[in-house]
Coordinates of C-alpha atoms in Angstrom, one line a residue:
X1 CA -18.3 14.4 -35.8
X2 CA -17.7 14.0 -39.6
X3 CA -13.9 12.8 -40.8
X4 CA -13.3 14.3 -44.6
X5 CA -11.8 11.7 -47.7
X6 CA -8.5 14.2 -47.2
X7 CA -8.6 12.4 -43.5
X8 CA -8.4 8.7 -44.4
X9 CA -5.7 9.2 -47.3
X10 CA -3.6 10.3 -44.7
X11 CA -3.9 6.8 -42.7
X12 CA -0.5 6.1 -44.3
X13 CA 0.8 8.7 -42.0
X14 CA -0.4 6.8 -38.8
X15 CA 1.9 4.4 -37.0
X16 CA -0.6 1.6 -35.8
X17 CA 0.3 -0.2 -33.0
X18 CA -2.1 -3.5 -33.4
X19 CA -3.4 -5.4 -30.7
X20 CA -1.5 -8.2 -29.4
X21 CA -4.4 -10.8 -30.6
X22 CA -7.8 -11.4 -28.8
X23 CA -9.1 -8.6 -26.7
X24 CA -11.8 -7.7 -25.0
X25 CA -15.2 -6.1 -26.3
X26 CA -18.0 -4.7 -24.2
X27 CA -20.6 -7.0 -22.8
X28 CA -23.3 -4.0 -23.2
X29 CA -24.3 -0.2 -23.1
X30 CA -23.7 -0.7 -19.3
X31 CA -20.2 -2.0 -19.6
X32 CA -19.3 0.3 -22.2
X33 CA -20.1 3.4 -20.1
X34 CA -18.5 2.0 -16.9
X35 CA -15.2 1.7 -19.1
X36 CA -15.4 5.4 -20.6
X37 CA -16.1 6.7 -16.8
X38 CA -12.8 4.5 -15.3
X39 CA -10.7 5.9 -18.3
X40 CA -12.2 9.5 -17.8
X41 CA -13.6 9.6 -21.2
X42 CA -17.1 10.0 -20.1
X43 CA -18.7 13.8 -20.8
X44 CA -21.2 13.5 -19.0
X45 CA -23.6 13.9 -21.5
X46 CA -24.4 10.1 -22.3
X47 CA -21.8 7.4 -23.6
X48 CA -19.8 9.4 -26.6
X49 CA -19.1 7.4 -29.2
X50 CA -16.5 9.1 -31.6
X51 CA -13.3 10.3 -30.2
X52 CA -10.7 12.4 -32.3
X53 CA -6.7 10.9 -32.9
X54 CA -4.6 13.5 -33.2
X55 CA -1.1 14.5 -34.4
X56 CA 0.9 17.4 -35.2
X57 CA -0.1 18.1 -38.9
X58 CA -3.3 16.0 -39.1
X59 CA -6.5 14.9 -36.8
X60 CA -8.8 11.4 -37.7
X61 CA -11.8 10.4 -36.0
X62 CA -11.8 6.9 -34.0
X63 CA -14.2 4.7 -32.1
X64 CA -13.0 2.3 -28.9
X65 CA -13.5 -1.4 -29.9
X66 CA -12.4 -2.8 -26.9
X67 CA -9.3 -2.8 -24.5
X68 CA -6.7 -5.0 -23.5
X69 CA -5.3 -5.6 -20.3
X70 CA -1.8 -6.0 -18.3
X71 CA -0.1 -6.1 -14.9
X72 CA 0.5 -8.7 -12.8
X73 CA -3.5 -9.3 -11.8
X74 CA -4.3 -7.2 -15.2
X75 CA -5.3 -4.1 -13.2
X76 CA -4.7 -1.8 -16.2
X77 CA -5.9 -0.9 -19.3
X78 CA -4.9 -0.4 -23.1
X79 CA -7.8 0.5 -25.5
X80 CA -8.5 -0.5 -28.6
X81 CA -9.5 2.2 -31.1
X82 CA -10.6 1.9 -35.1
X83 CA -10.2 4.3 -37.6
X84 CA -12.7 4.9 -40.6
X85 CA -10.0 3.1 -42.9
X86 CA -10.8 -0.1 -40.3
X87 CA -7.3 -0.4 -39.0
X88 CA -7.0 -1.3 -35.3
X89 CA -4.8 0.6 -32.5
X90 CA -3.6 0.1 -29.5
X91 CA -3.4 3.3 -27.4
X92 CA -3.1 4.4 -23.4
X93 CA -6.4 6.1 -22.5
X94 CA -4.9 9.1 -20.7
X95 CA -3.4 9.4 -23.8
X96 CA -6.5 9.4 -25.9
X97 CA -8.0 11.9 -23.1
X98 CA -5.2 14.5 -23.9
X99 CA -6.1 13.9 -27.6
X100 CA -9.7 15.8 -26.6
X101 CA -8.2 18.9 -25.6
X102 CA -8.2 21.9 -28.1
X103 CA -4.6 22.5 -26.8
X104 CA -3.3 19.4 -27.5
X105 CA -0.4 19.7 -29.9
X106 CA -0.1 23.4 -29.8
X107 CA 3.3 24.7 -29.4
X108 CA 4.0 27.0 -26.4
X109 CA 6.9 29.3 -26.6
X110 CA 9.1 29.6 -23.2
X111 CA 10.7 32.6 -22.1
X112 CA 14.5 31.8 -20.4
X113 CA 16.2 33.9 -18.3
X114 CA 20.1 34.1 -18.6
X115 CA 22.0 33.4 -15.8
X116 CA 25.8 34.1 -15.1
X117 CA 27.4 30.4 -14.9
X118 CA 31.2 32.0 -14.6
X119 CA 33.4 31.0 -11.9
X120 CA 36.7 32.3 -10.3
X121 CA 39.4 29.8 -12.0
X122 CA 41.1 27.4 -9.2
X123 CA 44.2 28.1 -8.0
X124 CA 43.6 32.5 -7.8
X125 CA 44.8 34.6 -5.1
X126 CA 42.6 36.8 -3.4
X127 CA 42.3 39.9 -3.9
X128 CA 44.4 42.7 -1.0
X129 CA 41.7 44.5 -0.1
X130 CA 39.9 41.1 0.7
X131 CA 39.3 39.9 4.5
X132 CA 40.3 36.7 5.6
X133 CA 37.7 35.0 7.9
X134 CA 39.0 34.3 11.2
X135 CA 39.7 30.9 12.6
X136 CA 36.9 30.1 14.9
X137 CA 38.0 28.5 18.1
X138 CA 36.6 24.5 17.8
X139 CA 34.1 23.9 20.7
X140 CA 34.5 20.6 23.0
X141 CA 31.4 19.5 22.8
X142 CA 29.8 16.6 25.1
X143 CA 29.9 13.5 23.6
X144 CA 26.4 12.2 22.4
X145 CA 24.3 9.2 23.9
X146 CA 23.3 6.5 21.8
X147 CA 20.1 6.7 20.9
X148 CA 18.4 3.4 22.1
X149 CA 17.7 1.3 19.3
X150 CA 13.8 1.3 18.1
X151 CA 12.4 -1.9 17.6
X152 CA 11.4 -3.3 14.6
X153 CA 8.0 -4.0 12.7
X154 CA 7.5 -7.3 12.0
X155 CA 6.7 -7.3 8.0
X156 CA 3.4 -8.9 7.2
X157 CA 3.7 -12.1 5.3
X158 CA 3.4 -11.4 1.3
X159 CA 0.4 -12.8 -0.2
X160 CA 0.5 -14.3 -3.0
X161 CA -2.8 -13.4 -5.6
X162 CA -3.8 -15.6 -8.2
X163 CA -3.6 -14.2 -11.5
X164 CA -6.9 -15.8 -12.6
X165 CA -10.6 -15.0 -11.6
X166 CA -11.6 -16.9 -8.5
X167 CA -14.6 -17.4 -6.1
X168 CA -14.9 -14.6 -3.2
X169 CA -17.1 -14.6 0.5
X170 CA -16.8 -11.1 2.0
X171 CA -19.1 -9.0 3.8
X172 CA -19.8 -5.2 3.2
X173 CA -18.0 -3.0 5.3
X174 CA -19.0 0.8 4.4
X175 CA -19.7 2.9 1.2
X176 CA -17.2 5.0 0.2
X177 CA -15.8 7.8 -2.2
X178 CA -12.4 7.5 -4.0
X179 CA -11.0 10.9 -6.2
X180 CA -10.5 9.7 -9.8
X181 CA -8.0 11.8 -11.6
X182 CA -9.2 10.9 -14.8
X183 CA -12.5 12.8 -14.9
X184 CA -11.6 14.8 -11.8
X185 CA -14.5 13.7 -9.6
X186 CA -15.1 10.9 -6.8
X187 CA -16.5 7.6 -7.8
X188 CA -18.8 5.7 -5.8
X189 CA -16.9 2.6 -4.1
X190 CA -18.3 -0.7 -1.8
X191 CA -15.8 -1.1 0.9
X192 CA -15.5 -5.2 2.1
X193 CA -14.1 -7.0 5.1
X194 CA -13.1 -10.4 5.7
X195 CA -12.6 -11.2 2.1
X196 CA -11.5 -14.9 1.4
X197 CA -10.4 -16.7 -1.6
X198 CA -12.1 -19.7 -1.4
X199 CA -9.9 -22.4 -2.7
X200 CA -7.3 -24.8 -1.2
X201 CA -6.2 -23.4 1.6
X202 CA -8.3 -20.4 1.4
X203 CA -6.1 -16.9 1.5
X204 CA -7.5 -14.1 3.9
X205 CA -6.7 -10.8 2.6
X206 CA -8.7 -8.9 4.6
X207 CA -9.8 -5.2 3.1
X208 CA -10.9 -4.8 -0.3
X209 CA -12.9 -2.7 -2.3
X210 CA -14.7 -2.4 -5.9
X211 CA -16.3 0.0 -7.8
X212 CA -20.2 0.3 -6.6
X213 CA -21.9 -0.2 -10.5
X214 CA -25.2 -0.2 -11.7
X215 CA -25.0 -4.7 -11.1
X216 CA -24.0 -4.2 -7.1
X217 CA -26.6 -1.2 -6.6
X218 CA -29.4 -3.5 -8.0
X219 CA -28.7 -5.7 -4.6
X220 CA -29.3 -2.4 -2.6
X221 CA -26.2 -3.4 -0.2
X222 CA -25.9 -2.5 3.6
X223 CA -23.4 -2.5 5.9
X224 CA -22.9 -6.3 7.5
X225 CA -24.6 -8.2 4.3
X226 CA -22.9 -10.9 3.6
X227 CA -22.1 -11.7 -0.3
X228 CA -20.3 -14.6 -2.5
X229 CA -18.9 -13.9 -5.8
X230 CA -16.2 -14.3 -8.5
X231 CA -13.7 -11.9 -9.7
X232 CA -10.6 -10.8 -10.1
X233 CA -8.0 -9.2 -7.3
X234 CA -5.4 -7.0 -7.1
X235 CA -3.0 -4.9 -5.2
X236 CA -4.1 -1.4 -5.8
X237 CA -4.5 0.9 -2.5
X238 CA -7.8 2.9 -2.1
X239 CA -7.4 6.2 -2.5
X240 CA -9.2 9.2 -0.7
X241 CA -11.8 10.6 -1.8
X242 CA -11.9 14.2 -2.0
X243 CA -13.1 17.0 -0.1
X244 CA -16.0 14.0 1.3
X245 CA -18.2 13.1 3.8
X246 CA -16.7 11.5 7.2
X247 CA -19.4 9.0 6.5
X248 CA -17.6 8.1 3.2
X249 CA -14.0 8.2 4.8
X250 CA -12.3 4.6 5.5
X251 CA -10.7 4.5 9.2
X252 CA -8.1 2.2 7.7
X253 CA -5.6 1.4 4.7
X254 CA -7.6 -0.9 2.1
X255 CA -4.8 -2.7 0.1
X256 CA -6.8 -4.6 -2.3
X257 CA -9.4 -4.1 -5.3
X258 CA -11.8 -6.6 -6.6
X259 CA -12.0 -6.0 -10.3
X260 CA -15.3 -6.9 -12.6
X261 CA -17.7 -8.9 -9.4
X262 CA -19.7 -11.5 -11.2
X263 CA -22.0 -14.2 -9.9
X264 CA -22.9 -12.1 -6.9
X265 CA -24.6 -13.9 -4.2
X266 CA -26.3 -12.0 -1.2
X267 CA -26.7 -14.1 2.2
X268 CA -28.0 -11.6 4.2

């Protein structure tokens, strides 16, 4: 993908939203293709390197330097792109996924039907020849029984999850398939149970789940191993996989997700 000079003398066009300082680069090729697959910027094809920015009048090719992160456990994700002129960007990567398209930007024309908004002005007689509805005789009707009063849930106590990375016991619980709407296909996922924090007190949170990459495959998990590691946690709800395997279908809600598994430990 080759930009033209034309290209980069229009970089005074671009409005460049600059990173807020530090971010984060990719440890390695593995890392780097993990990322594109999460933000549904893989092709399939290998790990693509040039991506085009577009807008209305003008296109420049770009390559991801990094990404940022945000949220309250910094479960999401704002790349980092440069242009051939060297400035830096911040941009959403859905947004840079709609960039891709060859419809993106094109203008589509809408066809609207006309509809009658008039109304009879208040306060108009009707007309003579129109009949008046009869007054329907009112019904006694029995009176109605309380309904008996449905008791309530107890809520679960909030946790509290700490924002920075901490140390992890957990043991696997299944494999399973979650539908990413990104690149429109279901992503390999480890499923764990009895996940503690380990600090002081420790915090039980139960369910969690993280994406199954090329590091946790190289352990060759099964179902009741036991593993220690560090990471990050948030609150982000597994979603269903689709059109799956009941083998690859979770019999319960799994509330958590482990984010970036490091230092992984396998008991047995």
């Amino acid at each position: 993908m080759v930009i033209e000079h034309e290209q980069i003398e229009r970089s005074g066009l671009t409005r460049y939203v600059s990173p807020k300082g530090d971010f984060i680069g990719f440890r390695d090729e593995d890392h780097y293709k993990e990322k594109l697959k999460e933000w549904g910027l893989s092709s399939g094809k290998g790990a693509k390197r040039e991506f085009l920015f577009k807008e209305r009048n003008y296109q420049r090719v770009v390559t991801i330097k990094g990404f940022e992160t945000y949220g309250k456990s910094d479960e999401f994700n704002t790349l980092v792109i440069e242009f051939q002129d060297g400035n830096l960007c911040c941009i959403h990567p859905a947004f840079l996924k709609e960039m891709q398209a060859s419809s993106f930007g094109k203008e589509t024309m809408l066809q609207v039907e006309e509809k009658d908004f008039s109304t009879a002005e208040e306060g108009t007689e009707p007309q003579a020849n129109e009949e008046k509805p009869e007054p329907k005789l009112e019904e006694k009707s029995e009176p109605k029984k309380p309904k008996a009063a449905k008791p309530k849930k107890e809520k679960e106590p909030k946790i509290e999850l700490p924002a920075d990375k901490v140390h992890f016991t957990a043991s696997v619980k299944q494999f399973a398939l979650t539908y990413n709407p990104f690149n429109e296909e279901n992503d390999e996922v480890v499923v764990l149970e009895n996940v503690v924090i380990v600090q002081d007190p420790p915090i039980e949170i139960g369910l969690a789940w993280c994406s199954h990459s090329k590091t946790l495959k190289k352990f060759e998990l099964q179902p009741g191993d036991m593993l220690e590691f560090d990471g990050k946690v948030a609150k982000k709800k597994l979603a269903k996989g689709k059109d799956v395997e009941e083998e690859f279908i979770v019999d319960a809600a799994v509330p958590y997700k482990v984010n970036n598994p490091s230092k992984i430990v396998k008991n047995g």
